[in-house]
PDB file of C-alpha atoms in Angstrom:
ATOM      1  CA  UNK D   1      37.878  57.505  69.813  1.00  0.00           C
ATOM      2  CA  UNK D   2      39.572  60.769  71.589  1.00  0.00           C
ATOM      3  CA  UNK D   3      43.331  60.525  71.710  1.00  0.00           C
ATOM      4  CA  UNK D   4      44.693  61.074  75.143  1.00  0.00           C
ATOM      5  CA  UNK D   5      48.276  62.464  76.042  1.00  0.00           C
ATOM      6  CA  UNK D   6      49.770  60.051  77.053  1.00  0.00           C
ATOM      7  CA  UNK D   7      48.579  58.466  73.366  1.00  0.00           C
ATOM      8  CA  UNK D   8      50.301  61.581  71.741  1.00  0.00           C
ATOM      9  CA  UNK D   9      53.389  61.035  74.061  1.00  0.00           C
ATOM     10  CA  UNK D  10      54.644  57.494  72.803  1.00  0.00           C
ATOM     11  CA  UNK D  11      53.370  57.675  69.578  1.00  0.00           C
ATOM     12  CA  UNK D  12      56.365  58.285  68.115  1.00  0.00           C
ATOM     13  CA  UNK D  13      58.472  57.042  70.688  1.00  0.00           C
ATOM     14  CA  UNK D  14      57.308  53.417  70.101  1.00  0.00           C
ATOM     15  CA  UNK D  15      57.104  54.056  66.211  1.00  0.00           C
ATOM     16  CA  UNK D  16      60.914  55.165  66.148  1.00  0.00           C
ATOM     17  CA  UNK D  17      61.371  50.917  67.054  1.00  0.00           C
ATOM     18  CA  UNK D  18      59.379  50.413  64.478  1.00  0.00           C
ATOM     19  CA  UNK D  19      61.058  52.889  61.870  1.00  0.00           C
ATOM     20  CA  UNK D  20      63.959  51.461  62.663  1.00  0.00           C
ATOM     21  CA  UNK D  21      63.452  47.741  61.809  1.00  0.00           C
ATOM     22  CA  UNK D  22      61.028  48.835  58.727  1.00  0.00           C
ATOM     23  CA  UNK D  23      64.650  51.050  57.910  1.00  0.00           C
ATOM     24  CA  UNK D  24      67.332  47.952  58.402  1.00  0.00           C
ATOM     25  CA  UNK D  25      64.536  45.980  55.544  1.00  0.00           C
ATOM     26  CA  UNK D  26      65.617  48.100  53.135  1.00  0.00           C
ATOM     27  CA  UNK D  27      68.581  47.058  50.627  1.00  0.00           C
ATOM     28  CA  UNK D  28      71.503  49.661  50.298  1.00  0.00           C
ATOM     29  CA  UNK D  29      71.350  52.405  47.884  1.00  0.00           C
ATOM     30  CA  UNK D  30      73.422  54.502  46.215  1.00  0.00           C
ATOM     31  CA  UNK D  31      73.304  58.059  47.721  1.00  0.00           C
ATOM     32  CA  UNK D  32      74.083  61.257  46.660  1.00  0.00           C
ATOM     33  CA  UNK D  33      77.610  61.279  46.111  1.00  0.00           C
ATOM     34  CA  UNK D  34      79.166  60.702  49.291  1.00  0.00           C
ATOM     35  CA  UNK D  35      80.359  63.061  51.091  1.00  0.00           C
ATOM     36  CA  UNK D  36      84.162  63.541  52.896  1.00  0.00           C
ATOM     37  CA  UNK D  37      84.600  63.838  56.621  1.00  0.00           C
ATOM     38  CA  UNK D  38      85.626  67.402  56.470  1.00  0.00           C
ATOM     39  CA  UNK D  39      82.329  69.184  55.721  1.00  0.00           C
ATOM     40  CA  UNK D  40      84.233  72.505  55.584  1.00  0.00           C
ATOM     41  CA  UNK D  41      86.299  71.393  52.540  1.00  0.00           C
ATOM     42  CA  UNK D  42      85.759  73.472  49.465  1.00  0.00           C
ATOM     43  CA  UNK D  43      84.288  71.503  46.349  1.00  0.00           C
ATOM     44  CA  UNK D  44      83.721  74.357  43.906  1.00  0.00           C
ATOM     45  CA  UNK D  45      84.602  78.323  44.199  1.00  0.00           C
ATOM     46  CA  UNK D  46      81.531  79.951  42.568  1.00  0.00           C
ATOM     47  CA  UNK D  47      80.882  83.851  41.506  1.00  0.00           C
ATOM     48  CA  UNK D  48      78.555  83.331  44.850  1.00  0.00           C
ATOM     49  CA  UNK D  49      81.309  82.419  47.172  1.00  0.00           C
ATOM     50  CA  UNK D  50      82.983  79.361  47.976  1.00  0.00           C
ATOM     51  CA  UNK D  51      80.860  75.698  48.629  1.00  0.00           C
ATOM     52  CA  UNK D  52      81.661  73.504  50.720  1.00  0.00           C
ATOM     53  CA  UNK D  53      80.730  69.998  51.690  1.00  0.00           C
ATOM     54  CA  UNK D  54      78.468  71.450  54.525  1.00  0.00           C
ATOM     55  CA  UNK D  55      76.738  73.858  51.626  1.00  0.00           C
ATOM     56  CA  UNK D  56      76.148  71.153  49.205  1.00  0.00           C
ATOM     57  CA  UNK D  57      74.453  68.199  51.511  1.00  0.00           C
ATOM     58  CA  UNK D  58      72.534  71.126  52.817  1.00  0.00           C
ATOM     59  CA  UNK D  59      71.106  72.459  49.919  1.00  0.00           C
ATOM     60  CA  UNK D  60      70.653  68.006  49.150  1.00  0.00           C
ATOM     61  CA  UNK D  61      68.821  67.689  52.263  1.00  0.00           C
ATOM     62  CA  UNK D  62      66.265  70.762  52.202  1.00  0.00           C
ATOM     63  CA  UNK D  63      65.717  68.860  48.542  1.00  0.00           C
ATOM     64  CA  UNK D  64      64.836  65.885  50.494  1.00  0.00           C
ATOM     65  CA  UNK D  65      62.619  66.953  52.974  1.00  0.00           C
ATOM     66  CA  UNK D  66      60.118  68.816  50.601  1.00  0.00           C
ATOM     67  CA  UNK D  67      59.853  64.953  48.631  1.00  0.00           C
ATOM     68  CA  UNK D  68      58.622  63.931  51.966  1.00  0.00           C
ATOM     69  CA  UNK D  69      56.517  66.484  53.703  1.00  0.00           C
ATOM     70  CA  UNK D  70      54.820  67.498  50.503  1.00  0.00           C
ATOM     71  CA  UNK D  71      53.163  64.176  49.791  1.00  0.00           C
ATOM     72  CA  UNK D  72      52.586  63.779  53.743  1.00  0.00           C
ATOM     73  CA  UNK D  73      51.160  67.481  53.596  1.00  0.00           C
ATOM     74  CA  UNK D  74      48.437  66.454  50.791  1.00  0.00           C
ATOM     75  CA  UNK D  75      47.827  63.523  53.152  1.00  0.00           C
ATOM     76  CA  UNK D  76      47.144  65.708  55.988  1.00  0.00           C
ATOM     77  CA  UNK D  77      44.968  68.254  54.130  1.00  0.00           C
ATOM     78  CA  UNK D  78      42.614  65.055  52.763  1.00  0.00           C
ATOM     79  CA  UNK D  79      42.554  62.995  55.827  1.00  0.00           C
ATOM     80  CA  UNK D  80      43.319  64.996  58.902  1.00  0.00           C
ATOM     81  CA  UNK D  81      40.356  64.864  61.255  1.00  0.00           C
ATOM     82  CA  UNK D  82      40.389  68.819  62.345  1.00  0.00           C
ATOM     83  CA  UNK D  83      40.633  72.116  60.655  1.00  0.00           C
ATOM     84  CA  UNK D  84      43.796  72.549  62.771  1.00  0.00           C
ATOM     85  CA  UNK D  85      45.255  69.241  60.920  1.00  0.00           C
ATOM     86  CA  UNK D  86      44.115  70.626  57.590  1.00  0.00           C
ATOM     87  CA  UNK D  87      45.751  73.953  58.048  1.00  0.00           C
ATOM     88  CA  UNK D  88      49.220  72.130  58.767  1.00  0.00           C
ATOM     89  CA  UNK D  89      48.934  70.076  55.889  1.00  0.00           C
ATOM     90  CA  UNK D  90      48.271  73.021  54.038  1.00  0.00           C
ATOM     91  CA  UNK D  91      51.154  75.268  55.018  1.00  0.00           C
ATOM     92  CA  UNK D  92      53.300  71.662  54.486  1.00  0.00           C
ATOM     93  CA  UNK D  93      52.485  71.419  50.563  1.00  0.00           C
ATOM     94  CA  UNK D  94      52.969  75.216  50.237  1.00  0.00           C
ATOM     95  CA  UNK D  95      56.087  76.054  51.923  1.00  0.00           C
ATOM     96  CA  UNK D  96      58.047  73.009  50.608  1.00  0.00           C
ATOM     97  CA  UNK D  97      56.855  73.648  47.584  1.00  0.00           C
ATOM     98  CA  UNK D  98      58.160  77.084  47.453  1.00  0.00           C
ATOM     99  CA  UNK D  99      61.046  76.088  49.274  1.00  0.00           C
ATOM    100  CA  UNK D 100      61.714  73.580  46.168  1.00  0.00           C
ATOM    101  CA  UNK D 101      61.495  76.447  43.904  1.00  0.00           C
ATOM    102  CA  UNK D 102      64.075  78.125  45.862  1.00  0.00           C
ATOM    103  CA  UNK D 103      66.475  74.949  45.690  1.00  0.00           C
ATOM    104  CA  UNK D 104      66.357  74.056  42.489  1.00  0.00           C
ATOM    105  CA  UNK D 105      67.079  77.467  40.988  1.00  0.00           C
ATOM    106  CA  UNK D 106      70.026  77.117  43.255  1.00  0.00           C
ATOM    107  CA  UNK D 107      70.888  74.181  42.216  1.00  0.00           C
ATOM    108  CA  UNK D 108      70.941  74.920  38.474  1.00  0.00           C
ATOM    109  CA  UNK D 109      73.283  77.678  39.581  1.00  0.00           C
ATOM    110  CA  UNK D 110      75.874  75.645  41.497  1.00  0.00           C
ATOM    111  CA  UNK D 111      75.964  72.652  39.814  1.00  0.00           C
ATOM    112  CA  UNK D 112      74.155  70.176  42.452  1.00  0.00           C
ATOM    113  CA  UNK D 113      72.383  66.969  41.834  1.00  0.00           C
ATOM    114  CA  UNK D 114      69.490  67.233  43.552  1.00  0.00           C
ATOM    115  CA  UNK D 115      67.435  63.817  44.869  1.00  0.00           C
ATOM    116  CA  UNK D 116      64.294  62.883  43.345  1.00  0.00           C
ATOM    117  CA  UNK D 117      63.521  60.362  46.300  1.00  0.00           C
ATOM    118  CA  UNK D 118      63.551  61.311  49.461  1.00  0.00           C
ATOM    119  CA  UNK D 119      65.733  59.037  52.106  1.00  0.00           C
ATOM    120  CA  UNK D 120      64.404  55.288  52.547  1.00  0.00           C
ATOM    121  CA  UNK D 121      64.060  56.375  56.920  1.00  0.00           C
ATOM    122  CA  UNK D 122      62.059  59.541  54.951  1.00  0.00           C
ATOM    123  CA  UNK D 123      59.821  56.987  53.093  1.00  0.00           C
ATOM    124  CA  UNK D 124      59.312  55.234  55.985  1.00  0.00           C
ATOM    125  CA  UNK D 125      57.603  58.039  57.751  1.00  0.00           C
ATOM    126  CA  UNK D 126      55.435  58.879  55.123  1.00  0.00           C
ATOM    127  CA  UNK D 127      54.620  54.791  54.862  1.00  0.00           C
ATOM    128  CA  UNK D 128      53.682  54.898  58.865  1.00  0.00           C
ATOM    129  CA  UNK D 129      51.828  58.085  58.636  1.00  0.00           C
ATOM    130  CA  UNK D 130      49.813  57.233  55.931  1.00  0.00           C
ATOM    131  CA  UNK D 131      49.064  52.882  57.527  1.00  0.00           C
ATOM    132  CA  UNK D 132      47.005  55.226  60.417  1.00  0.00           C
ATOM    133  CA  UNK D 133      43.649  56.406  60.460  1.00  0.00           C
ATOM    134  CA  UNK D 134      41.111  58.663  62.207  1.00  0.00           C
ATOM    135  CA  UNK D 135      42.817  60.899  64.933  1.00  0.00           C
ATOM    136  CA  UNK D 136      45.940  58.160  65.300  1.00  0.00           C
ATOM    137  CA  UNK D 137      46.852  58.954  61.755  1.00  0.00           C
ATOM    138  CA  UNK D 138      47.044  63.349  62.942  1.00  0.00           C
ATOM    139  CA  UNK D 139      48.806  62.179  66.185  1.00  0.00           C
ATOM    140  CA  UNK D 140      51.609  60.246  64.262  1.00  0.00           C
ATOM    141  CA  UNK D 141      51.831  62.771  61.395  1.00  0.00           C
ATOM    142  CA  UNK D 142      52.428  65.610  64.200  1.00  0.00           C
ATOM    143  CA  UNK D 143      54.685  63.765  66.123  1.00  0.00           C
ATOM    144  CA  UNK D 144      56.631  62.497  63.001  1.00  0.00           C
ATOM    145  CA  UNK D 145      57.461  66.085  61.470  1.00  0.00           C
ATOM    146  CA  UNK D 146      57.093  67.876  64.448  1.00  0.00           C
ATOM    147  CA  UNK D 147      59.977  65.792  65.762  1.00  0.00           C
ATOM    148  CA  UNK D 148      61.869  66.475  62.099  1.00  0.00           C
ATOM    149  CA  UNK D 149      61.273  70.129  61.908  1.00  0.00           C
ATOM    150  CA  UNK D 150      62.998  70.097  65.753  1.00  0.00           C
ATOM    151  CA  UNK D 151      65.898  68.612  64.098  1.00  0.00           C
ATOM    152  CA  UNK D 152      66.685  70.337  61.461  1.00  0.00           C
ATOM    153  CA  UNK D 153      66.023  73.438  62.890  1.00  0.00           C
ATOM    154  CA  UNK D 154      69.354  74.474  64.213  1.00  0.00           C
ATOM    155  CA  UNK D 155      71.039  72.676  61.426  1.00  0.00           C
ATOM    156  CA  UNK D 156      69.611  75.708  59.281  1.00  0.00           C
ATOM    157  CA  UNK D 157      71.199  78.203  61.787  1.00  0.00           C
ATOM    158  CA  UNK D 158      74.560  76.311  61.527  1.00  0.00           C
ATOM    159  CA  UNK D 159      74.840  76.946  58.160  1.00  0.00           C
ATOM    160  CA  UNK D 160      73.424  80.072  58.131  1.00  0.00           C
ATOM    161  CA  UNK D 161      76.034  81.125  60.348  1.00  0.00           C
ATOM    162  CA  UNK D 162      79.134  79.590  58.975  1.00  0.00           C
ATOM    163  CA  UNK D 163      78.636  79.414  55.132  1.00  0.00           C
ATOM    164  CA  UNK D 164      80.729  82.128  52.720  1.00  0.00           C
ATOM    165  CA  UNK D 165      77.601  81.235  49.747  1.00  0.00           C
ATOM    166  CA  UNK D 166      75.243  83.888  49.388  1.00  0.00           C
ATOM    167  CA  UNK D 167      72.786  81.721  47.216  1.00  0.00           C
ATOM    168  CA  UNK D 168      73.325  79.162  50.491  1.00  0.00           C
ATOM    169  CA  UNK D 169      72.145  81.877  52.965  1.00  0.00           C
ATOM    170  CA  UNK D 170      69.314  82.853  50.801  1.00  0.00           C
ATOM    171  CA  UNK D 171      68.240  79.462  50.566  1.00  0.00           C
ATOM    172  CA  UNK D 172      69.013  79.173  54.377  1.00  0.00           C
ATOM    173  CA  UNK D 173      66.952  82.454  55.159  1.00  0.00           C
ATOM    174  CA  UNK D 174      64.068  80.866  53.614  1.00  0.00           C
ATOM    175  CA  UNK D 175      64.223  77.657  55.080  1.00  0.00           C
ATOM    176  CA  UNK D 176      64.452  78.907  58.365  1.00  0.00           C
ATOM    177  CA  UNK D 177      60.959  80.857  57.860  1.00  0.00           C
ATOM    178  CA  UNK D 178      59.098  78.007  56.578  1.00  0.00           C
ATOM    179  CA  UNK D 179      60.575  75.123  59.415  1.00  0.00           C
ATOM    180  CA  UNK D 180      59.343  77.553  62.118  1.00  0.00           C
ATOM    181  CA  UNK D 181      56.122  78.387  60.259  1.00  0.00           C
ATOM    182  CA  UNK D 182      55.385  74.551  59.935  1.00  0.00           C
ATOM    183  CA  UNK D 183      56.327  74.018  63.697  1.00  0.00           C
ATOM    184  CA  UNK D 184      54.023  77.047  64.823  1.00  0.00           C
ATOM    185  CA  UNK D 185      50.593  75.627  62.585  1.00  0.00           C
ATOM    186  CA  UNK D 186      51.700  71.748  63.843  1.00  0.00           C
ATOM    187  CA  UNK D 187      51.870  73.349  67.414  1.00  0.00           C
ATOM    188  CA  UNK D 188      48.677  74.945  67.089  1.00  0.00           C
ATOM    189  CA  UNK D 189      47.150  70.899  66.699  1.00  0.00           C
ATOM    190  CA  UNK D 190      47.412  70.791  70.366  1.00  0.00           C
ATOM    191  CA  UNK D 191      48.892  67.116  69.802  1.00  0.00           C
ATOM    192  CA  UNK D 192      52.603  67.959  70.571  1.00  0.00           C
ATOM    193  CA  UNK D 193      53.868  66.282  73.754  1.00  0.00           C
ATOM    194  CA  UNK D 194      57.026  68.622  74.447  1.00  0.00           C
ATOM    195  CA  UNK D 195      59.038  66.212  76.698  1.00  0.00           C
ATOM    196  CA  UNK D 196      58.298  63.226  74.224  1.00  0.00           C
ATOM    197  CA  UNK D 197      59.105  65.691  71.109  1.00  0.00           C
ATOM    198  CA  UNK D 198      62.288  66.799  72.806  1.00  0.00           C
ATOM    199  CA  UNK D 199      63.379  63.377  73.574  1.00  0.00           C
ATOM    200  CA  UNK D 200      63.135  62.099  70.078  1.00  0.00           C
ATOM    201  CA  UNK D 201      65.014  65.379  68.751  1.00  0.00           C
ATOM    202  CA  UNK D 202      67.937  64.294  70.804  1.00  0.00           C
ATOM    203  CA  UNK D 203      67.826  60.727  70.245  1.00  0.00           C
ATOM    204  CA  UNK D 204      67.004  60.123  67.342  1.00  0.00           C
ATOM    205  CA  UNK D 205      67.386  55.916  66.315  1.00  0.00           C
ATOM    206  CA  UNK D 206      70.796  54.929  64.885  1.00  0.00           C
ATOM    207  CA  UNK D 207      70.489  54.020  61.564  1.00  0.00           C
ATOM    208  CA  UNK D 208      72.953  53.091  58.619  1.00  0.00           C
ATOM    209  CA  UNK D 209      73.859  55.976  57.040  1.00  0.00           C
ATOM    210  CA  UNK D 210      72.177  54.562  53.116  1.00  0.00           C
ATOM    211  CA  UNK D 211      69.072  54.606  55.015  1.00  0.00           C
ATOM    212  CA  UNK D 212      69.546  58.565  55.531  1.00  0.00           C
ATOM    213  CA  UNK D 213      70.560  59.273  52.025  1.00  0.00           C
ATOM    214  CA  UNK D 214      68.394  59.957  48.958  1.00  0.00           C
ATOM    215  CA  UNK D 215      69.234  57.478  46.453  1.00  0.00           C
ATOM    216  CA  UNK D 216      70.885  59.214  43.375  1.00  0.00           C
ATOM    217  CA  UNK D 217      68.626  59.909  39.785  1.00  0.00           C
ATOM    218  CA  UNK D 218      68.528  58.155  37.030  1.00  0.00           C
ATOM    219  CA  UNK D 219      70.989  59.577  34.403  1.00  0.00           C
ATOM    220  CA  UNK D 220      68.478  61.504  32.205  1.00  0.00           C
ATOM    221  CA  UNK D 221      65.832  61.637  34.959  1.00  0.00           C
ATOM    222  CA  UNK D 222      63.829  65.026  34.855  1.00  0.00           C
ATOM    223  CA  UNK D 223      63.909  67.047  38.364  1.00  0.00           C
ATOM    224  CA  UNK D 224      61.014  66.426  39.988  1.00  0.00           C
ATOM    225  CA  UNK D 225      58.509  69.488  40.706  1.00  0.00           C
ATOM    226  CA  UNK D 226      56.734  69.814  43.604  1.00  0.00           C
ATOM    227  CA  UNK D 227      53.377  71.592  42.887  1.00  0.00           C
ATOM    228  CA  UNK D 228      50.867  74.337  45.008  1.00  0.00           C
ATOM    229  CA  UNK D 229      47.697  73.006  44.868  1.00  0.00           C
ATOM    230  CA  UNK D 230      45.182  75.605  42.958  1.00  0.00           C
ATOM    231  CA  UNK D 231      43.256  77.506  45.254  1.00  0.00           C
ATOM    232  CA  UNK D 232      46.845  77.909  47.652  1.00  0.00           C
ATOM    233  CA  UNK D 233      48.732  80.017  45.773  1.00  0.00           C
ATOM    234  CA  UNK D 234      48.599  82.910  48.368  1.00  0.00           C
ATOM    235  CA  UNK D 235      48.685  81.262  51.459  1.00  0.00           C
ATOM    236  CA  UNK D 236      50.701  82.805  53.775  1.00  0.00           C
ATOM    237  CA  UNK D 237      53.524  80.445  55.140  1.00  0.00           C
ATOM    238  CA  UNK D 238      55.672  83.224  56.980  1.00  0.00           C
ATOM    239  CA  UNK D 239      57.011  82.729  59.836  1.00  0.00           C
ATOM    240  CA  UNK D 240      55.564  84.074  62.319  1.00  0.00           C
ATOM    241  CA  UNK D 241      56.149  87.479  63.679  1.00  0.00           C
ATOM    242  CA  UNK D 242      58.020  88.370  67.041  1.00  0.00           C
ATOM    243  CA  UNK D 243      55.505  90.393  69.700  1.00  0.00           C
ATOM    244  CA  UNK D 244      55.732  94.116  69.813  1.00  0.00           C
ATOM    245  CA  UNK D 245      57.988  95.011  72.485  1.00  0.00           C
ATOM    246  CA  UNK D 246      54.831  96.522  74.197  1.00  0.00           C
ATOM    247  CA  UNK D 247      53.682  93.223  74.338  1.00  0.00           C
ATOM    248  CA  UNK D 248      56.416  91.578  76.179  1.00  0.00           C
ATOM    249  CA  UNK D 249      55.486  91.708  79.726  1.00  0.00           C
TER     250      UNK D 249
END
């Protein structure tokens, strides 16, 4: 059956109600340390430069988002219903997974503890994504991380801006080329409704904050790896260049 629109448009707008009582279901869990309100405090002074609060739950949550979108990304390249869909998924596995690289070098280096779940609200989406089929299953993925991406988006440039951690910035750097890679090949789809995608970036459901925080490892627990599937190990997941100035009309 062809999706319409309008389909595409409250897709995610009626599945945030539903994300939202699917989240409340869930018990507490312990999160990653919690976190003071004063995200500018200093929690370690490194040979990198100072990290804060901010720097730390930053370099948590890029962590996080890779234990999502990865699996959803292998979804997407095995049941998407266009090349288009494919191609996202694609770009998905093998940015985060290069993005996890990234982070848990980092890590290692600054002494984080690093999620090997991602959020229970992050499980969620991967759980509603994955209950769809045919082209309902691509319009709810898109909306779902396009939505995400949106979000996080100028958190990356926040940090960017502010943080005194060069292994932060790096890791910010390279996040910020693969959100904006994986919001180009989603936009390419042709299933983004912009006024739907921009209200759900800007109000987002209210949730308890345990159901926004990856639940801590087991003591012991090996770090997770997030792998490139063979065959992908030179896709391109750059962001995507600016126009020539000749270009710009």
């Amino acid at each position: 059956m062809p999706i319409s629109r309008r389909m595409v448009g409250t897709v995610f707008v009626g599945g945030a109600l539903v994300l939202t009582l699917s989240a409340l279901a869930y018990p507490a869990m312990l999160g990653v340390e919690t976190t003071s309100a004063n995200q500018d405090r200093i929690i370690a002074n490194t040979q990198f430069g100072p990290l804060t609060e901010a720097d730390r739950d930053f370099v948590v949550k890029v962590r996080a988002a890779g234990l999502w979108e990865h699996p959803l990304g292998l979804m997407a390249m095995q049941r998407g219903t266009t090349p288009e869909m494919k191609e996202a998924g694609e770009h998905l596995v093998v940015g985060h997974a290069r993005l996890d690289l990234a982070c848990r070098k980092l890590a290692s280096q600054l002494n984080i503890t690093l999620p090997n779940q991602a959020s229970p609200q992050q499980q969620q989406f991967v759980a509603t994504v994955d209950s769809k089929t045919g082209k309902e299953f691509d319009a709810t993925g898109v909306a779902i991380m396009r939505v995400t991406h949106g979000q996080i988006f100028p958190a990356i440039a926040k940090i960017r801006g502010t943080t005194q951690n060069s292994l932060v910035r790096q890791l910010a750097d390279l996040a910020n080329d693969t959100v904006l890679d994986h919001m180009t090949v989603l936009e390419k789809t042709g299933m983004v409704n912009f006024d739907a995608n921009n209200f759900q970036q800007t109000t987002p459901p209210k949730l308890p904050k345990d159901q926004m925080t990856p639940p801590a490892p087991q003591p012991g627990a090996p770090v997770l790896t997030l792998a490139i599937p063979k065959g992908l190990e030179d896709l391109n997941t750059a962001s995507p260049s600016a126009l020539p100035s000749a270009d710009v009309k």
